[in-house]
GROMACS .gro file of C-alpha atoms in nm:
model
  107
    1MET     CA    1  -1.651   0.484   0.904
    2GLU     CA    2  -1.624   0.169   0.697
    3VAL     CA    3  -1.533   0.199   0.332
    4ARG     CA    4  -1.598  -0.084   0.087
    5ASP     CA    5  -1.489  -0.071  -0.273
    6LEU     CA    6  -1.408  -0.377  -0.478
    7ASN     CA    7  -1.190  -0.164  -0.706
    8TYR     CA    8  -0.907  -0.130  -0.450
    9HIS     CA    9  -0.773  -0.478  -0.523
   10LYS     CA   10  -0.789  -0.415  -0.899
   11ARG     CA   11  -0.619  -0.077  -0.864
   12ARG     CA   12  -0.330  -0.234  -0.673
   13ARG     CA   13  -0.306  -0.514  -0.929
   14ASP     CA   14  -0.286  -0.254  -1.205
   15VAL     CA   15  -0.011  -0.072  -1.014
   16ARG     CA   16   0.184  -0.397  -0.974
   17GLU     CA   17   0.156  -0.466  -1.346
   18LYS     CA   18   0.284  -0.118  -1.429
   19LEU     CA   19   0.569  -0.149  -1.178
   20THR     CA   20   0.672  -0.481  -1.329
   21ALA     CA   21   0.654  -0.342  -1.683
   22GLU     CA   22   0.882  -0.056  -1.578
   23GLY     CA   23   1.128  -0.285  -1.398
   24ASN     CA   24   1.026  -0.181  -1.046
   25GLN     CA   25   0.894  -0.403  -0.768
   26VAL     CA   26   0.765  -0.185  -0.485
   27LEU     CA   27   0.570   0.139  -0.458
   28LEU     CA   28   0.570   0.354  -0.145
   29VAL     CA   29   0.254   0.566  -0.122
   30THR     CA   30   0.275   0.854   0.124
   31GLU     CA   31   0.004   1.096   0.005
   32ALA     CA   32  -0.331   1.046   0.181
   33GLN     CA   33  -0.547   1.073  -0.131
   34ASN     CA   34  -0.335   0.818  -0.319
   35ARG     CA   35  -0.327   0.585  -0.018
   36ARG     CA   36  -0.706   0.602   0.001
   37TYR     CA   37  -0.745   0.546  -0.375
   38LEU     CA   38  -0.537   0.226  -0.356
   39SER     CA   39  -0.655   0.088  -0.021
   40GLY     CA   40  -0.968   0.261   0.109
   41PHE     CA   41  -0.786   0.377   0.423
   42THR     CA   42  -0.921   0.717   0.529
   43GLY     CA   43  -0.691   0.780   0.826
   44SER     CA   44  -0.470   1.087   0.822
   45ALA     CA   45  -0.140   0.911   0.897
   46GLY     CA   46   0.027   0.615   0.735
   47TRP     CA   47   0.222   0.482   0.440
   48LEU     CA   48   0.106   0.220   0.195
   49VAL     CA   49   0.362  -0.023   0.051
   50VAL     CA   50   0.248  -0.202  -0.264
   51ALA     CA   51   0.472  -0.507  -0.310
   52PRO     CA   52   0.460  -0.790  -0.566
   53ASP     CA   53   0.251  -1.031  -0.360
   54ASN     CA   54   0.116  -0.819  -0.079
   55CYS     CA   55   0.021  -0.473   0.032
   56PHE     CA   56   0.115  -0.324   0.369
   57LEU     CA   57  -0.018  -0.025   0.555
   58ILE     CA   58   0.221   0.123   0.809
   59THR     CA   59   0.042   0.329   1.070
   60ASP     CA   60   0.027   0.393   1.443
   61GLY     CA   61  -0.208   0.259   1.709
   62ARG     CA   62  -0.473   0.526   1.655
   63TYR     CA   63  -0.564   0.360   1.325
   64TRP     CA   64  -0.511  -0.014   1.374
   65ASP     CA   65  -0.881  -0.095   1.416
   66GLN     CA   66  -0.969   0.138   1.129
   67VAL     CA   67  -0.726  -0.044   0.897
   68LYS     CA   68  -0.885  -0.378   0.986
   69LYS     CA   69  -1.232  -0.242   0.906
   70GLN     CA   70  -1.149  -0.047   0.593
   71CYS     CA   71  -0.870  -0.255   0.438
   72ALA     CA   72  -0.922  -0.621   0.521
   73ASP     CA   73  -0.702  -0.732   0.231
   74VAL     CA   74  -0.410  -0.505   0.330
   75GLU     CA   75  -0.159  -0.628   0.586
   76LEU     CA   76  -0.120  -0.394   0.882
   77PHE     CA   77   0.236  -0.316   0.987
   78ARG     CA   78   0.217  -0.167   1.335
   79TYR     CA   79   0.424   0.148   1.373
   80LEU     CA   80   0.534   0.176   1.737
   81PRO     CA   81   0.698   0.511   1.822
   82SER     CA   82   0.889   0.349   2.109
   83VAL     CA   83   1.046   0.100   1.865
   84HIS     CA   84   1.062   0.268   1.526
   85GLU     CA   85   1.100   0.643   1.606
   86SER     CA   86   0.928   0.735   1.276
   87LEU     CA   87   0.733   0.594   0.983
   88ALA     CA   88   1.065   0.571   0.800
   89GLY     CA   89   1.199   0.357   1.085
   90ALA     CA   90   0.895   0.131   1.060
   91LEU     CA   91   0.949   0.102   0.684
   92ILE     CA   92   1.310  -0.003   0.743
   93CYS     CA   93   1.191  -0.272   0.987
   94LEU     CA   94   0.937  -0.396   0.731
   95LEU     CA   95   1.211  -0.417   0.468
   96LYS     CA   96   1.437  -0.610   0.703
   97GLU     CA   97   1.176  -0.880   0.768
   98GLY     CA   98   1.310  -1.094   0.486
   99ARG     CA   99   1.039  -1.033   0.231
  100PRO     CA  100   1.130  -1.181  -0.111
  101TRP     CA  101   1.138  -0.835  -0.274
  102ILE     CA  102   1.391  -0.682  -0.034
  103GLY     CA  103   1.691  -0.763  -0.250
  104ALA     CA  104   1.539  -0.571  -0.537
  105ILE     CA  105   1.492  -0.263  -0.319
  106HIS     CA  106   1.854  -0.250  -0.210
  107GLN     CA  107   2.010  -0.303  -0.554
   0.00000   0.00000   0.00000
């Protein structure tokens, strides 16, 4: 199923503005209904990371093609159970990639 809604980008922009206003930089979205509201992703597993300049969806191989179809403007971060052990492990790897907002997360 392909979902198209031009409001996803605006919703994430609004979230970023609110985060900035409150002194935060990143939002981790783990609830399926909230993840869908912000990205359009209808899969049952995954985490959405809304960062200052990008948005990432962490999910496993069952959903990679679905993410590409439903969320073209969201960057897929491939969760690999053999590498990451869990979604939390994949999130840690994403944070360690040297993104400009990492310092703010660890303060």
